[in-house]
Amino acid sequence: MGTSFSSGAKTEVCRLTPQKKCCALAEVFGILLFCNSFSAEGLRIITESRDFAAMLPRLFQKALKLEFDLAPLPEAGGKLVFAMTQPEKIQTLMEAYGFNAEDTVSLHVNFSVVEDECCRASFLRGAFLAGGSVTDPGKDYHLEITTTHQSVARETFVLMREVLGFPPKVTKRGGAQVLYFKQSDQISDCLTYLGAPLAAMAIMEAKLEKDLNNQVNRRCNCDDANTSKVVEAAQEQLSAIRSLRERGLLEHLPGKLRLAAKAREENPEASLSELAAMMEPPITKPAMNHRMKKIVSLAAEENK
């Protein structure tokens, strides 16, 4: 099975290893607030990204010198599960971000952890890696990050608006809060900020390709419509000419109208511009159109 677009974007993000401890702490913070579950009872992270899974133990070791109580084997496939349940480890995690395992009711973004610009980027990378996804741009434009903590969603909304320059949209899905983008340019800017420029470029290339295809389709549809109009007009003109001929009136028309009728009969698929060029001397398209309308009008009068 090929790598999904979302997995490819996460692979790019995983290549940005935090160099400073404050950034490592911020990235772990983003992971904790947007992973499957984090509370006083324990921590549980589930992912299908092997790159994220390979990075997690190193990141937690760098930030807090903690090891997971449960980690997948290197050869494991499918969904990869990490867990931390030892009370002293959970207490260490909680205290690192200003919480208390005994009396913390709801989690929130501790803004002192994301005070610096580099830490803000790291925090959002962790949030995307743990709770985010981005749709293949060939199918749709959609990037989202999901958390079960309402305060976290509200505060991350403010953070994203500040660092990106535009706010995400917000919705609820089941018991989760979803921050998301639907505009291709915003998704591209967000991915660039997170450290996935190749995925961002793919978004813009897909947008350009779709726009080009839409332009071609519109032009083809317009051409088809114009062609239909030309065919319909030519059929009307030929019908009028036949009607006048059957009544013996065609030969009594003025010379210019007879020449126009003759040209149309001999060239049933020609456009008005092409017929106009066949006249001796050549005339303009509006002049040929006037002649054809006159022929149609005369036939209509005779048919009344």
XYZ file of C-alpha atoms in Angstrom:
304
model
C 0.000 0.000 0.000
C 1.391 3.398 -0.942
C 2.042 6.170 1.527
C -0.901 8.523 1.976
C -0.522 12.245 1.372
C -1.059 12.903 5.077
C 1.647 10.388 6.041
C 4.032 12.011 3.577
C 3.419 15.419 5.136
C 4.064 13.997 8.615
C 7.270 12.386 7.385
C 8.478 15.843 6.329
C 7.534 17.348 9.696
C 9.335 14.555 11.561
C 12.613 15.502 9.877
C 12.670 18.719 11.898
C 14.199 17.522 15.160
C 14.013 20.141 17.954
C 17.514 21.405 18.677
C 16.689 23.199 21.920
C 15.127 21.618 24.998
C 12.443 24.319 25.153
C 11.338 23.377 21.629
C 11.351 19.672 22.503
C 9.168 20.442 25.533
C 6.807 22.481 23.348
C 6.519 19.732 20.744
C 5.771 17.126 23.410
C 3.162 19.538 24.813
C 1.448 19.700 21.428
C 1.473 15.907 21.244
C 0.007 15.529 24.744
C -2.872 17.944 24.118
C -3.820 16.482 20.717
C -3.096 12.764 21.137
C -5.682 10.062 21.732
C -5.780 10.506 25.502
C -3.808 12.265 28.214
C -5.024 12.627 31.780
C -4.074 11.774 35.340
C -4.898 8.147 34.493
C -2.283 7.891 31.770
C -1.098 8.719 28.280
C -2.031 6.920 25.052
C -0.761 7.800 21.573
C -1.904 5.882 18.486
C -0.412 6.557 15.074
C 0.014 4.940 11.668
C 3.051 7.086 10.843
C 6.213 5.041 11.260
C 8.333 8.200 11.145
C 6.345 9.729 14.003
C 6.586 6.443 15.906
C 10.359 6.367 15.447
C 10.666 9.966 16.628
C 8.459 9.733 19.730
C 10.833 7.879 22.116
C 13.752 10.169 21.216
C 11.625 13.297 21.658
C 10.275 12.295 25.085
C 13.788 11.352 26.180
C 15.210 14.716 25.058
C 12.412 16.768 26.584
C 11.734 14.953 29.853
C 14.023 11.906 30.021
C 10.977 9.648 30.066
C 10.438 6.251 28.466
C 7.105 4.792 27.400
C 5.686 1.907 29.402
C 4.304 0.439 26.189
C 5.829 0.892 22.733
C 5.365 -1.032 19.476
C 8.030 -3.388 18.182
C 10.144 -2.062 15.294
C 8.619 -4.606 12.896
C 5.020 -3.825 13.954
C 2.588 -2.716 11.289
C -0.811 -1.066 11.215
C -1.701 1.206 14.107
C 1.223 1.792 16.464
C 0.374 2.287 20.145
C 2.436 4.079 22.792
C 1.352 4.279 26.410
C 2.564 5.670 29.713
C 0.731 4.633 32.876
C 3.185 4.782 35.785
C 1.883 7.479 38.185
C 5.299 9.053 38.737
C 5.803 9.492 34.980
C 2.360 11.021 34.541
C 3.101 13.356 37.458
C 6.354 14.394 35.750
C 4.465 15.141 32.536
C 1.799 17.108 34.349
C 4.207 19.174 36.405
C 6.357 19.987 33.365
C 3.424 21.921 31.910
C 1.989 23.481 35.052
C -0.649 20.837 35.869
C -1.256 18.681 38.896
C -2.300 15.079 38.379
C -4.428 15.162 41.525
C -6.565 18.260 40.981
C -6.392 19.146 37.276
C -9.930 18.972 35.892
C -9.314 20.130 32.332
C -6.170 20.712 30.296
C -5.313 23.962 28.554
C -2.450 25.533 26.619
C 0.122 26.926 29.038
C 1.285 29.908 26.989
C 4.550 30.206 28.929
C 5.627 26.989 27.143
C 5.010 28.550 23.706
C 6.281 32.042 24.432
C 9.072 31.979 21.821
C 8.351 31.750 18.079
C 10.444 28.576 17.691
C 8.462 26.905 20.492
C 5.145 27.894 18.923
C 6.136 26.178 15.704
C 7.261 23.106 17.648
C 3.993 23.002 19.602
C 1.899 23.102 16.414
C 4.097 20.439 14.814
C 3.402 18.167 17.774
C -0.321 18.919 17.541
C -0.354 18.069 13.831
C 1.674 14.880 14.266
C -0.545 13.585 17.088
C -3.989 14.806 16.085
C -3.746 16.117 12.563
C -4.326 15.025 9.002
C -4.334 16.566 5.540
C -6.346 15.286 2.586
C -4.800 14.423 -0.773
C -5.271 17.641 -2.811
C -6.261 15.557 -5.816
C -9.454 14.738 -3.914
C -10.163 17.718 -1.675
C -8.585 20.573 0.269
C -8.765 19.841 3.996
C -6.297 20.044 6.880
C -7.369 19.505 10.457
C -6.128 18.907 13.979
C -8.403 17.342 16.589
C -8.434 17.436 20.374
C -10.832 16.241 23.054
C -10.074 19.306 25.211
C -12.360 22.292 24.599
C -10.049 24.843 26.249
C -7.116 23.528 24.224
C -9.047 23.995 20.974
C -10.041 27.540 21.891
C -6.516 28.549 22.903
C -4.873 26.826 19.926
C -7.290 28.733 17.678
C -5.847 31.978 19.053
C -2.285 30.714 18.656
C -2.799 29.615 15.040
C -4.428 32.924 14.164
C -1.416 34.772 15.560
C 1.352 32.735 13.951
C -0.322 32.054 10.590
C -2.096 35.372 10.140
C -5.484 33.733 9.585
C -7.746 31.665 11.858
C -8.838 28.066 11.357
C -12.489 27.124 11.241
C -13.884 25.227 14.221
C -16.389 22.405 14.429
C -17.329 19.494 16.694
C -17.148 15.843 15.723
C -18.496 13.461 18.307
C -16.844 14.522 21.530
C -13.886 16.149 19.800
C -13.064 19.730 18.836
C -11.765 20.107 15.272
C -9.697 23.035 13.983
C -9.524 22.946 10.200
C -8.730 24.755 6.948
C -10.508 24.292 3.602
C -8.746 26.890 1.440
C -5.771 25.586 -0.556
C -3.600 28.657 0.051
C -4.180 28.515 3.817
C -3.393 24.792 3.914
C -0.230 25.406 1.910
C 0.870 28.215 4.252
C 0.116 26.069 7.296
C 2.126 23.114 5.968
C 5.029 25.412 5.137
C 4.975 26.790 8.682
C 4.904 23.266 10.122
C 7.940 22.282 8.060
C 6.392 20.362 5.152
C 7.262 22.511 2.096
C 7.005 19.619 -0.375
C 3.456 18.853 0.734
C 2.680 22.570 0.580
C 4.020 22.746 -2.975
C 1.918 19.720 -3.943
C -1.174 21.551 -2.673
C -0.440 24.575 -4.863
C 0.433 22.447 -7.896
C -2.867 20.577 -7.535
C -4.694 23.911 -7.271
C -3.014 25.224 -10.425
C -3.803 22.012 -12.295
C -7.454 22.135 -11.231
C -7.723 25.789 -12.237
C -6.176 25.033 -15.623
C -8.508 22.069 -16.197
C -11.488 24.219 -15.228
C -10.428 26.900 -17.699
C -10.034 24.325 -20.458
C -13.413 22.782 -19.642
C -15.112 26.176 -19.608
C -13.526 27.039 -22.949
C -14.533 23.689 -24.447
C -18.067 24.095 -23.142
C -18.182 27.592 -24.588
C -16.853 26.333 -27.922
C -19.412 23.507 -27.912
C -22.193 25.966 -27.181
C -21.017 28.265 -29.961
C -20.761 25.330 -32.354
C -24.309 24.275 -31.486
C -25.562 27.785 -32.141
C -23.786 27.882 -35.513
C -25.266 24.510 -36.510
C -28.766 25.511 -35.402
C -28.552 28.807 -37.299
C -27.278 27.059 -40.442
C -30.129 24.534 -40.293
C -32.652 27.344 -39.956
C -31.144 29.140 -42.936
C -31.115 25.993 -45.093
C -34.741 25.291 -44.179
C -35.708 28.836 -45.184
C -33.854 28.529 -48.483
C -35.599 25.220 -49.281
C -38.959 26.754 -48.431
C -38.370 29.685 -50.766
C -37.163 27.375 -53.518
C -40.228 25.123 -53.203
C -42.469 28.169 -53.621
C -40.496 29.351 -56.660
C -39.476 32.511 -54.853
C -35.746 31.966 -54.511
C -34.954 33.075 -58.077
C -36.881 36.312 -57.567
C -34.766 37.421 -54.592
C -32.303 40.319 -55.015
C -28.928 39.230 -56.384
C -27.083 39.612 -53.075
C -29.588 37.381 -51.274
C -29.451 34.739 -54.046
C -25.649 34.629 -53.800
C -25.855 34.297 -50.031
C -28.400 31.471 -50.310
C -26.282 29.681 -52.934
C -23.175 29.938 -50.723
C -25.065 28.531 -47.732
C -26.470 25.587 -49.700
C -23.054 24.718 -51.072
C -21.374 25.123 -47.647
C -23.873 23.955 -45.001
C -21.243 23.712 -42.230
C -19.470 27.010 -42.905
C -19.557 29.846 -40.373
C -20.889 33.276 -41.224
C -17.336 34.606 -41.408
C -16.397 31.908 -43.901
C -19.497 32.592 -46.007
C -18.776 36.317 -45.941
C -15.306 35.672 -47.336
C -16.810 33.693 -50.257
C -18.801 36.636 -51.549
C -17.626 38.601 -54.580
C -16.412 40.972 -53.384
C -15.972 39.665 -49.810
C -18.238 41.237 -47.215
C -18.224 41.515 -43.427
C -19.665 38.953 -41.059
C -22.432 41.388 -39.907
C -23.387 41.973 -43.550
C -23.645 38.220 -44.198
C -25.635 37.817 -40.986
C -28.029 40.530 -42.189
C -28.544 38.725 -45.499
C -29.242 35.403 -43.811
C -31.697 36.968 -41.398
C -33.466 38.562 -44.338
C -33.789 35.172 -46.081
C -35.157 33.560 -42.915
C -37.563 36.463 -42.414
C -38.894 36.249 -45.989
C -39.460 32.508 -45.665
C -41.284 33.005 -42.369
C -43.582 35.582 -43.949
C -44.413 33.240 -46.824
C -45.175 30.413 -44.396
C -47.750 32.439 -42.445
